[in-house]
Amino acid sequence: MSARFAAAVCALILLPSITLAPARAQISAGPCSRPTIGLALGGGGARGFAHIGVIEWLEEHHIPVDMIAGTSMGGLVGGMYAMGMSPGEMRALTESIDWEKTLGPGPSYADLSFRRKEDRRDLQVNLEFGLRRGVSGPSGLRSGHEVALLLDRLTVAYSEIDSFDQLPTPFRCVATDMTAGEAVVLKDGSLSQALRATMSIPGVFPPVERDGKVLADGFLLNNVPTDVLKDMGADIIIAVDIGTPLGDKESVQTLAGMVGQAWSVMTIQNVRRNLRLATVILSPDLEQYTSLDYQSSGRIADLGYAGAREKQAILAPLSVSDAEWDAIRRDRQSRLRTGTDTPLFVEVRGADAASNDAIRAKLERYAGTPLSPDVLEPELTALTVSGRYESVGYTLTRRGTKPGLLVDVQQQRSGPPFLRLGLEANGAEPDNVRLKLGSRLTLMDAGGRGSEIRTDLAAGSQYLVSTEYWRPVAGRLFVAPRLFYREDSRDLFQQGSRVAEYRVTERGAGLDAGLASGRKSEIRLGYEWLHMDAGLRVGSPVLSSMEGSVRSAVLRWQYDGRNNPVVPTSGTRSGLVARFYQAAPGAERDFLQLQGAVSTFRPLSPTRTVFAMVSGGTTFNRQAPLAQQFTLGGPFRLGAYSLDELRGNAYVVANVGYLKRIGQFSALTGMTTYAAMWLEGGGVFDGQEGDESASSLSSGLVAATPIGPACVGASLGDSGNSNLYFVLGQVF
C-alpha cells in the first residue's frame, strides 16, 4: 500500500470524527500516516489580510499546511507563506507598505520627469488615450508598476525554480483567461508574474500576458480554490472565505451599493460550489472592513486570528506533536531560499531593439555587483516616467552557469502618441463662469530620440492652438520653438462693477533654450513675438487701443517638489518669470515686468496639512498697458472679489490655510475629500483706481475626483464683499 493511498484511506476514516466529534479525532495515531492538509485562501482585496491571522493561529497550534492555493489577495498571502515568510514577517511587510503609492495610478508625482509633471499639472483629468492603433484608452486605471516591483522583490530568490512545488510549501494560484473565459491554475514559470495575474482586477490593473493568454484576477471564476487543492491531493482542506456577503434591499439603493453587490453576485456561485469541498470553513467577521481598507492590515489580520480561534474545536485535532512540528519546520527551512547570486550580465527584453540597448547600457553597471532592490528599483521606476513604458520589472536568469539580471519591459500598449484631456471651470456669478475643455497631444521621438512635439487644444472661455517642438541638444540642454493662437475674454471693472468685456486674440511664435535640472525644475531663456487685437463684446469702449505687436524677451524658472499636483500634502512649488517688453500696444516705451510665486505644504499628521502661498509682481513703477497688467480676484486670489476684478501695475497676495482629510475612498480610486479653511490678504497697486488692498476668510471642500480636482467654497471680505464660488481643475 503506497503512502498516499494509506493517507487517503486514513482521511476517509477520520473526516467524520473531525467534523462531527472533533474531541475524539486521533489523526496521527495508529498505522496511518498523517493526512495532507491544504489551505485555500479566497480573494477579497484588503479583507485578505485576514489570511495572515489565520496562518498565525494555525502555526501557534502546530497545525501544518502541506499545500496552499489562493486567489487574488489570497494568492499573494498564500504565495508569501509558501515562500517561507512567517506570519510576523507578513504582518510587518503589509503594515510597512505605502499602499497609496503602491496602488496608485503609476509612478508617483515626485518620480515623474518635469515634462510629465507638466502634463499631470496642466490637464488634471486622470485619463490618457493612446493613438498608436486608433484611439484606445488605458488597459487599467493603474499601471501596476509599483505592485509588480513589490512582487519582483518578494520572489526574486525563487526566480529559477521550475515548479511552484519547489517552494518551501507547494503552491498554486488562480487567474482568469479573459479571452477563453476559463479559470487558469498557475503552477510554474515566473512566480512574480503569477501573483500579479491572480491580483489583476479587471479595469483597475492591466491584464498579464502569459503563455499566449490574457490573464486577470481569478476571483471571477474561482475565488476559493478548494478544487485546486483536491487535484493536488489534499486529504483535508481548510477554506478561508473573506468575500463580501450579499447585501439586503437597503444596501443596493445607492450606486456604490449596487456596484458592490454586482461584484459579489459574480463570485457567489463559484464560492458556494467550492466550499462544498472544504473540510473546515473559516469566515472571519470582517463586516466593518471593505475590500479597499488597505491601511487596516493589522486589525484585519487580528480578525482572521479570531476567526480561526472560533473554530478551535474543529481545528484542534489537526495539530501535530512538538517533535513532528519541528520536523515539518526543518523540512520547510531546507527549501527556503534567502539569497541570490551576483548577476554577471544584464539582459533586457520586451521593448524595441533600440530601447532594449539603451536600457541595457543604462543598467550595465549593476553587472558584477550584488543585487540590491533598494538601489535597482528606483532606476527601473525612472524608466517609466517618460511615458513610453507601462512597467519595468526584474528577475534573475542564467546563460549556462552564468547568473544574470533580466529586466522585463512592458511597453505602453496604446501609445505613444498620447492624448490627455483636461476640464477647467470656475466662477462666482451666473454671468461670469469660465469653462474650458482642453487636450494635449504628445508625439515622442519625433526627429530624434527624446524629442517631443506637444500640441495643446482648448475650447470654451479660451480657444487655444499651440504647438511646441522640444528637443534635447546636449545632456540636459534643450531648445523649444513654438507656434500659438489664443483667443480669450478680458473683463474690465470700475468701482466693483463690470463695465466691459473684450475678446482678445493673440497669434505668434517663440523660441526658447533651456536647462532641465533633474525632475523638479526647469529654466528657460527665450524670445516671443505675437500680434494682438481686441474687440468689444459687451459694455462701453473704455480702451483706446489693444491692437499691435508684442515683442518680449523672457526668462522663466520653475520648480515643483510637491508630492501631488491635485491636493498636495507636502512639498514646495515656486516659479519666477522676468519679461522685458520691447513693444506692446499702448506702451510708451519698453518696460520690465517681474512675477514670482511660491507655495508650500507641510503635513501635521497623515490627515492634516497646513499650507502657505505667496505671489506677487511688479513693473517697477512703469505704467503697463492694460493687457499686460496684473489682476486679482477669484478663488485663492482674494476670493471675496469677482474673477480679475482688481487690476494694477503691481500686486501681492498671500494665503495661509489648513486642510483636513475627511474622506478617502481608497488608493485604488484615488478619490479623497478635504475640508479647507484659509485666510487671504493682498492688493493691487498703481491701478486705474489707485491702490486697492483687501483681506478675506475663506472655507470650502476640496476633492480629488475622476475628472480632476474640485473646490466649492465661500469667502467673506473685510469690506463686506462675499462670494460663493466653485473651481474644477487646478486648485493649488
mmCIF file of N, CA, C and O in Angstrom, residues 23-97:
data_model
loop_
_atom_site.group_PDB
_atom_site.id
_atom_site.type_symbol
_atom_site.label_atom_id
_atom_site.label_comp_id
_atom_site.label_asym_id
_atom_site.label_seq_id
_atom_site.Cartn_x
_atom_site.Cartn_y
_atom_site.Cartn_z
ATOM 1 N N ALA A 23 -13.365 16.066 19.302
ATOM 2 C CA ALA A 23 -12.613 15.761 20.508
ATOM 3 C C ALA A 23 -12.032 14.348 20.478
ATOM 4 O O ALA A 23 -11.056 14.063 21.171
ATOM 5 N N ARG A 24 -12.620 13.456 19.712
ATOM 6 C CA ARG A 24 -12.164 12.065 19.695
ATOM 7 C C ARG A 24 -11.228 11.761 18.535
ATOM 8 O O ARG A 24 -10.757 10.647 18.386
ATOM 9 N N ALA A 25 -10.969 12.779 17.650
ATOM 10 C CA ALA A 25 -10.133 12.526 16.487
ATOM 11 C C ALA A 25 -8.689 12.273 16.879
ATOM 12 O O ALA A 25 -8.128 12.964 17.711
ATOM 13 N N GLN A 26 -8.052 11.280 16.312
ATOM 14 C CA GLN A 26 -6.647 10.974 16.534
ATOM 15 C C GLN A 26 -5.959 10.821 15.194
ATOM 16 O O GLN A 26 -5.695 9.721 14.714
ATOM 17 N N ILE A 27 -5.674 11.977 14.565
ATOM 18 C CA ILE A 27 -5.213 11.957 13.189
ATOM 19 C C ILE A 27 -3.890 11.243 13.026
ATOM 20 O O ILE A 27 -3.680 10.505 12.070
ATOM 21 N N SER A 28 -2.967 11.424 13.933
ATOM 22 C CA SER A 28 -1.646 10.842 13.767
ATOM 23 C C SER A 28 -1.489 9.497 14.477
ATOM 24 O O SER A 28 -0.393 8.958 14.509
ATOM 25 N N ALA A 29 -2.580 8.947 15.058
ATOM 26 C CA ALA A 29 -2.474 7.702 15.800
ATOM 27 C C ALA A 29 -2.502 6.503 14.867
ATOM 28 O O ALA A 29 -2.971 6.577 13.734
ATOM 29 N N GLY A 30 -2.067 5.389 15.351
ATOM 30 C CA GLY A 30 -2.173 4.145 14.624
ATOM 31 C C GLY A 30 -1.205 4.068 13.468
ATOM 32 O O GLY A 30 -0.251 4.813 13.344
ATOM 33 N N PRO A 31 -1.477 3.110 12.588
ATOM 34 C CA PRO A 31 -0.555 2.882 11.475
ATOM 35 C C PRO A 31 -0.692 3.898 10.356
ATOM 36 O O PRO A 31 0.125 3.909 9.437
ATOM 37 N N CYS A 32 -1.725 4.692 10.382
ATOM 38 C CA CYS A 32 -1.950 5.635 9.298
ATOM 39 C C CYS A 32 -0.934 6.763 9.330
ATOM 40 O O CYS A 32 -0.596 7.280 10.393
ATOM 41 N N SER A 33 -0.416 7.148 8.192
ATOM 42 C CA SER A 33 0.400 8.350 8.119
ATOM 43 C C SER A 33 -0.493 9.573 8.189
ATOM 44 O O SER A 33 -1.690 9.515 7.963
ATOM 45 N N ARG A 34 0.090 10.717 8.514
ATOM 46 C CA ARG A 34 -0.689 11.944 8.672
ATOM 47 C C ARG A 34 -1.309 12.372 7.342
ATOM 48 O O ARG A 34 -0.618 12.435 6.333
ATOM 49 N N PRO A 35 -2.625 12.679 7.323
ATOM 50 C CA PRO A 35 -3.228 13.155 6.087
ATOM 51 C C PRO A 35 -2.679 14.525 5.711
ATOM 52 O O PRO A 35 -2.299 15.324 6.574
ATOM 53 N N THR A 36 -2.619 14.804 4.427
ATOM 54 C CA THR A 36 -2.135 16.099 3.952
ATOM 55 C C THR A 36 -3.212 17.160 4.115
ATOM 56 O O THR A 36 -4.396 16.918 3.876
ATOM 57 N N ILE A 37 -2.787 18.333 4.529
ATOM 58 C CA ILE A 37 -3.692 19.440 4.797
ATOM 59 C C ILE A 37 -3.435 20.545 3.784
ATOM 60 O O ILE A 37 -2.303 21.003 3.609
ATOM 61 N N GLY A 38 -4.499 20.959 3.108
ATOM 62 C CA GLY A 38 -4.415 22.057 2.158
ATOM 63 C C GLY A 38 -5.134 23.281 2.685
ATOM 64 O O GLY A 38 -6.147 23.176 3.387
ATOM 65 N N LEU A 39 -4.610 24.458 2.355
ATOM 66 C CA LEU A 39 -5.184 25.729 2.789
ATOM 67 C C LEU A 39 -5.618 26.522 1.564
ATOM 68 O O LEU A 39 -4.780 26.888 0.722
ATOM 69 N N ALA A 40 -6.932 26.767 1.435
ATOM 70 C CA ALA A 40 -7.488 27.532 0.319
ATOM 71 C C ALA A 40 -7.812 28.937 0.797
ATOM 72 O O ALA A 40 -8.607 29.124 1.717
ATOM 73 N N LEU A 41 -7.185 29.927 0.178
ATOM 74 C CA LEU A 41 -7.329 31.318 0.607
ATOM 75 C C LEU A 41 -8.059 32.114 -0.473
ATOM 76 O O LEU A 41 -7.593 32.233 -1.602
ATOM 77 N N GLY A 42 -9.201 32.671 -0.109
ATOM 78 C CA GLY A 42 -10.035 33.382 -1.065
ATOM 79 C C GLY A 42 -9.625 34.824 -1.276
ATOM 80 O O GLY A 42 -8.868 35.419 -0.507
ATOM 81 N N GLY A 43 -10.151 35.401 -2.358
ATOM 82 C CA GLY A 43 -9.895 36.797 -2.683
ATOM 83 C C GLY A 43 -10.913 37.711 -2.032
ATOM 84 O O GLY A 43 -12.024 37.308 -1.704
ATOM 85 N N GLY A 44 -10.522 38.961 -1.873
ATOM 86 C CA GLY A 44 -11.408 39.948 -1.258
ATOM 87 C C GLY A 44 -10.719 41.266 -0.997
ATOM 88 O O GLY A 44 -11.104 41.987 -0.077
ATOM 89 N N GLY A 45 -9.690 41.576 -1.786
ATOM 90 C CA GLY A 45 -8.977 42.829 -1.598
ATOM 91 C C GLY A 45 -8.325 42.893 -0.231
ATOM 92 O O GLY A 45 -7.751 41.918 0.263
ATOM 93 N N ALA A 46 -8.427 44.038 0.411
ATOM 94 C CA ALA A 46 -7.782 44.256 1.702
ATOM 95 C C ALA A 46 -8.288 43.302 2.779
ATOM 96 O O ALA A 46 -7.576 43.034 3.757
ATOM 97 N N ARG A 47 -9.509 42.784 2.629
ATOM 98 C CA ARG A 47 -10.023 41.806 3.591
ATOM 99 C C ARG A 47 -9.146 40.550 3.626
ATOM 100 O O ARG A 47 -9.171 39.796 4.600
ATOM 101 N N GLY A 48 -8.349 40.351 2.575
ATOM 102 C CA GLY A 48 -7.459 39.202 2.512
ATOM 103 C C GLY A 48 -6.342 39.229 3.535
ATOM 104 O O GLY A 48 -5.683 38.198 3.754
ATOM 105 N N PHE A 49 -6.097 40.364 4.180
ATOM 106 C CA PHE A 49 -5.103 40.387 5.253
ATOM 107 C C PHE A 49 -5.517 39.474 6.404
ATOM 108 O O PHE A 49 -4.684 39.098 7.231
ATOM 109 N N ALA A 50 -6.804 39.121 6.460
ATOM 110 C CA ALA A 50 -7.268 38.184 7.486
ATOM 111 C C ALA A 50 -6.563 36.840 7.371
ATOM 112 O O ALA A 50 -6.414 36.117 8.367
ATOM 113 N N HIS A 51 -6.126 36.479 6.160
ATOM 114 C CA HIS A 51 -5.422 35.213 5.975
ATOM 115 C C HIS A 51 -4.160 35.140 6.830
ATOM 116 O O HIS A 51 -3.777 34.070 7.285
ATOM 117 N N ILE A 52 -3.519 36.272 7.033
ATOM 118 C CA ILE A 52 -2.297 36.292 7.840
ATOM 119 C C ILE A 52 -2.611 35.857 9.263
ATOM 120 O O ILE A 52 -1.886 35.063 9.874
ATOM 121 N N GLY A 53 -3.710 36.379 9.823
ATOM 122 C CA GLY A 53 -4.100 35.991 11.168
ATOM 123 C C GLY A 53 -4.474 34.525 11.273
ATOM 124 O O GLY A 53 -4.180 33.860 12.277
ATOM 125 N N VAL A 54 -5.143 33.999 10.240
ATOM 126 C CA VAL A 54 -5.486 32.577 10.225
ATOM 127 C C VAL A 54 -4.220 31.726 10.270
ATOM 128 O O VAL A 54 -4.101 30.784 11.062
ATOM 129 N N ILE A 55 -3.254 32.054 9.418
ATOM 130 C CA ILE A 55 -1.995 31.295 9.381
ATOM 131 C C ILE A 55 -1.263 31.412 10.713
ATOM 132 O O ILE A 55 -0.681 30.439 11.211
ATOM 133 N N GLU A 56 -1.301 32.587 11.303
ATOM 134 C CA GLU A 56 -0.667 32.802 12.598
ATOM 135 C C GLU A 56 -1.252 31.846 13.648
ATOM 136 O O GLU A 56 -0.520 31.226 14.412
ATOM 137 N N TRP A 57 -2.577 31.723 13.682
ATOM 138 C CA TRP A 57 -3.217 30.829 14.643
ATOM 139 C C TRP A 57 -2.861 29.371 14.352
ATOM 140 O O TRP A 57 -2.572 28.600 15.272
ATOM 141 N N LEU A 58 -2.862 28.990 13.088
ATOM 142 C CA LEU A 58 -2.519 27.617 12.729
ATOM 143 C C LEU A 58 -1.101 27.269 13.172
ATOM 144 O O LEU A 58 -0.855 26.176 13.706
ATOM 145 N N GLU A 59 -0.173 28.173 12.971
ATOM 146 C CA GLU A 59 1.206 27.903 13.375
ATOM 147 C C GLU A 59 1.330 27.795 14.891
ATOM 148 O O GLU A 59 2.034 26.920 15.405
ATOM 149 N N GLU A 60 0.676 28.696 15.605
ATOM 150 C CA GLU A 60 0.745 28.661 17.063
ATOM 151 C C GLU A 60 0.232 27.334 17.611
ATOM 152 O O GLU A 60 0.683 26.871 18.669
ATOM 153 N N HIS A 61 -0.721 26.724 16.912
ATOM 154 C CA HIS A 61 -1.315 25.481 17.374
ATOM 155 C C HIS A 61 -0.775 24.260 16.625
ATOM 156 O O HIS A 61 -1.383 23.177 16.680
ATOM 157 N N HIS A 62 0.359 24.443 15.973
ATOM 158 C CA HIS A 62 1.078 23.347 15.329
ATOM 159 C C HIS A 62 0.200 22.563 14.358
ATOM 160 O O HIS A 62 0.205 21.324 14.340
ATOM 161 N N ILE A 63 -0.560 23.305 13.558
ATOM 162 C CA ILE A 63 -1.368 22.691 12.513
ATOM 163 C C ILE A 63 -0.641 22.905 11.195
ATOM 164 O O ILE A 63 -0.554 24.030 10.704
ATOM 165 N N PRO A 64 -0.077 21.879 10.613
ATOM 166 C CA PRO A 64 0.747 22.052 9.414
ATOM 167 C C PRO A 64 -0.096 22.340 8.176
ATOM 168 O O PRO A 64 -1.232 21.887 8.059
ATOM 169 N N VAL A 65 0.486 23.084 7.266
ATOM 170 C CA VAL A 65 -0.107 23.332 5.953
ATOM 171 C C VAL A 65 0.826 22.718 4.928
ATOM 172 O O VAL A 65 1.971 23.143 4.775
ATOM 173 N N ASP A 66 0.348 21.697 4.251
ATOM 174 C CA ASP A 66 1.182 20.962 3.311
ATOM 175 C C ASP A 66 1.129 21.527 1.899
ATOM 176 O O ASP A 66 2.022 21.258 1.090
ATOM 177 N N MET A 67 0.080 22.251 1.576
ATOM 178 C CA MET A 67 -0.065 22.852 0.257
ATOM 179 C C MET A 67 -1.018 24.026 0.359
ATOM 180 O O MET A 67 -1.892 24.080 1.228
ATOM 181 N N ILE A 68 -0.849 24.987 -0.536
ATOM 182 C CA ILE A 68 -1.638 26.209 -0.497
ATOM 183 C C ILE A 68 -2.131 26.521 -1.893
ATOM 184 O O ILE A 68 -1.387 26.392 -2.879
ATOM 185 N N ALA A 69 -3.387 26.958 -1.984
ATOM 186 C CA ALA A 69 -3.934 27.505 -3.226
ATOM 187 C C ALA A 69 -4.669 28.791 -2.881
ATOM 188 O O ALA A 69 -5.429 28.838 -1.910
ATOM 189 N N GLY A 70 -4.426 29.843 -3.658
ATOM 190 C CA GLY A 70 -5.031 31.126 -3.358
ATOM 191 C C GLY A 70 -5.452 31.876 -4.604
ATOM 192 O O GLY A 70 -4.955 31.629 -5.704
ATOM 193 N N THR A 71 -6.367 32.797 -4.404
ATOM 194 C CA THR A 71 -6.864 33.649 -5.478
ATOM 195 C C THR A 71 -6.776 35.096 -5.026
ATOM 196 O O THR A 71 -7.117 35.426 -3.894
ATOM 197 N N SER A 72 -6.306 35.959 -5.941
ATOM 198 C CA SER A 72 -6.249 37.392 -5.692
ATOM 199 C C SER A 72 -5.411 37.677 -4.447
ATOM 200 O O SER A 72 -4.270 37.226 -4.350
ATOM 201 N N MET A 73 -5.944 38.412 -3.455
ATOM 202 C CA MET A 73 -5.163 38.677 -2.259
ATOM 203 C C MET A 73 -4.831 37.382 -1.527
ATOM 204 O O MET A 73 -3.785 37.281 -0.873
ATOM 205 N N GLY A 74 -5.719 36.389 -1.627
ATOM 206 C CA GLY A 74 -5.401 35.074 -1.077
ATOM 207 C C GLY A 74 -4.191 34.465 -1.759
ATOM 208 O O GLY A 74 -3.405 33.738 -1.138
ATOM 209 N N GLY A 75 -4.016 34.750 -3.062
ATOM 210 C CA GLY A 75 -2.839 34.292 -3.776
ATOM 211 C C GLY A 75 -1.576 34.968 -3.276
ATOM 212 O O GLY A 75 -0.536 34.338 -3.116
ATOM 213 N N LEU A 76 -1.663 36.278 -3.007
ATOM 214 C CA LEU A 76 -0.489 36.994 -2.509
ATOM 215 C C LEU A 76 -0.079 36.485 -1.129
ATOM 216 O O LEU A 76 1.093 36.158 -0.905
ATOM 217 N N VAL A 77 -1.031 36.416 -0.192
ATOM 218 C CA VAL A 77 -0.704 35.949 1.153
ATOM 219 C C VAL A 77 -0.239 34.493 1.105
ATOM 220 O O VAL A 77 0.752 34.120 1.745
ATOM 221 N N GLY A 78 -0.951 33.676 0.334
ATOM 222 C CA GLY A 78 -0.552 32.281 0.205
ATOM 223 C C GLY A 78 0.831 32.133 -0.410
ATOM 224 O O GLY A 78 1.631 31.299 0.026
ATOM 225 N N GLY A 79 1.132 32.958 -1.402
ATOM 226 C CA GLY A 79 2.442 32.914 -2.029
ATOM 227 C C GLY A 79 3.548 33.311 -1.068
ATOM 228 O O GLY A 79 4.625 32.696 -1.043
ATOM 229 N N MET A 80 3.293 34.350 -0.251
ATOM 230 C CA MET A 80 4.301 34.761 0.726
ATOM 231 C C MET A 80 4.576 33.653 1.732
ATOM 232 O O MET A 80 5.719 33.369 2.075
ATOM 233 N N TYR A 81 3.523 33.019 2.210
ATOM 234 C CA TYR A 81 3.703 31.938 3.173
ATOM 235 C C TYR A 81 4.387 30.739 2.516
ATOM 236 O O TYR A 81 5.254 30.097 3.117
ATOM 237 N N ALA A 82 4.013 30.434 1.281
ATOM 238 C CA ALA A 82 4.637 29.327 0.561
ATOM 239 C C ALA A 82 6.129 29.556 0.367
ATOM 240 O O ALA A 82 6.912 28.599 0.342
ATOM 241 N N MET A 83 6.537 30.825 0.224
ATOM 242 C CA MET A 83 7.959 31.143 0.057
ATOM 243 C C MET A 83 8.735 31.087 1.361
ATOM 244 O O MET A 83 9.945 31.250 1.355
ATOM 245 N N GLY A 84 8.046 30.878 2.478
ATOM 246 C CA GLY A 84 8.747 30.735 3.746
ATOM 247 C C GLY A 84 8.634 31.913 4.688
ATOM 248 O O GLY A 84 9.267 31.909 5.747
ATOM 249 N N MET A 85 7.847 32.945 4.334
ATOM 250 C CA MET A 85 7.669 34.069 5.231
ATOM 251 C C MET A 85 6.811 33.652 6.418
ATOM 252 O O MET A 85 5.813 32.938 6.271
ATOM 253 N N SER A 86 7.172 34.106 7.602
ATOM 254 C CA SER A 86 6.391 33.829 8.790
ATOM 255 C C SER A 86 5.217 34.800 8.879
ATOM 256 O O SER A 86 5.235 35.863 8.246
ATOM 257 N N PRO A 87 4.176 34.473 9.656
ATOM 258 C CA PRO A 87 3.075 35.433 9.837
ATOM 259 C C PRO A 87 3.554 36.778 10.368
ATOM 260 O O PRO A 87 3.041 37.828 9.963
ATOM 261 N N GLY A 88 4.534 36.767 11.272
ATOM 262 C CA GLY A 88 5.068 38.028 11.788
ATOM 263 C C GLY A 88 5.717 38.854 10.700
ATOM 264 O O GLY A 88 5.552 40.076 10.641
ATOM 265 N N GLU A 89 6.486 38.206 9.818
ATOM 266 C CA GLU A 89 7.110 38.912 8.708
ATOM 267 C C GLU A 89 6.065 39.459 7.743
ATOM 268 O O GLU A 89 6.202 40.569 7.220
ATOM 269 N N MET A 90 4.993 38.688 7.502
ATOM 270 C CA MET A 90 3.933 39.160 6.615
ATOM 271 C C MET A 90 3.211 40.355 7.227
ATOM 272 O O MET A 90 2.873 41.315 6.527
ATOM 273 N N ARG A 91 2.960 40.309 8.522
ATOM 274 C CA ARG A 91 2.346 41.463 9.195
ATOM 275 C C ARG A 91 3.219 42.702 9.048
ATOM 276 O O ARG A 91 2.734 43.788 8.692
ATOM 277 N N ALA A 92 4.495 42.550 9.349
ATOM 278 C CA ALA A 92 5.409 43.695 9.282
ATOM 279 C C ALA A 92 5.463 44.267 7.873
ATOM 280 O O ALA A 92 5.474 45.486 7.682
ATOM 281 N N LEU A 93 5.491 43.399 6.868
ATOM 282 C CA LEU A 93 5.557 43.860 5.487
ATOM 283 C C LEU A 93 4.301 44.627 5.095
ATOM 284 O O LEU A 93 4.392 45.746 4.571
ATOM 285 N N THR A 94 3.124 44.046 5.329
ATOM 286 C CA THR A 94 1.882 44.693 4.899
ATOM 287 C C THR A 94 1.635 45.999 5.636
ATOM 288 O O THR A 94 1.019 46.912 5.084
ATOM 289 N N GLU A 95 2.106 46.108 6.870
ATOM 290 C CA GLU A 95 1.935 47.348 7.613
ATOM 291 C C GLU A 95 2.946 48.415 7.203
ATOM 292 O O GLU A 95 2.715 49.609 7.402
ATOM 293 N N SER A 96 4.066 48.006 6.598
ATOM 294 C CA SER A 96 5.093 48.969 6.187
ATOM 295 C C SER A 96 4.879 49.502 4.780
ATOM 296 O O SER A 96 5.432 50.541 4.419
ATOM 297 N N ILE A 97 4.086 48.816 3.968
ATOM 298 C CA ILE A 97 3.878 49.214 2.580
ATOM 299 C C ILE A 97 3.068 50.497 2.507
ATOM 300 O O ILE A 97 2.060 50.647 3.199
#
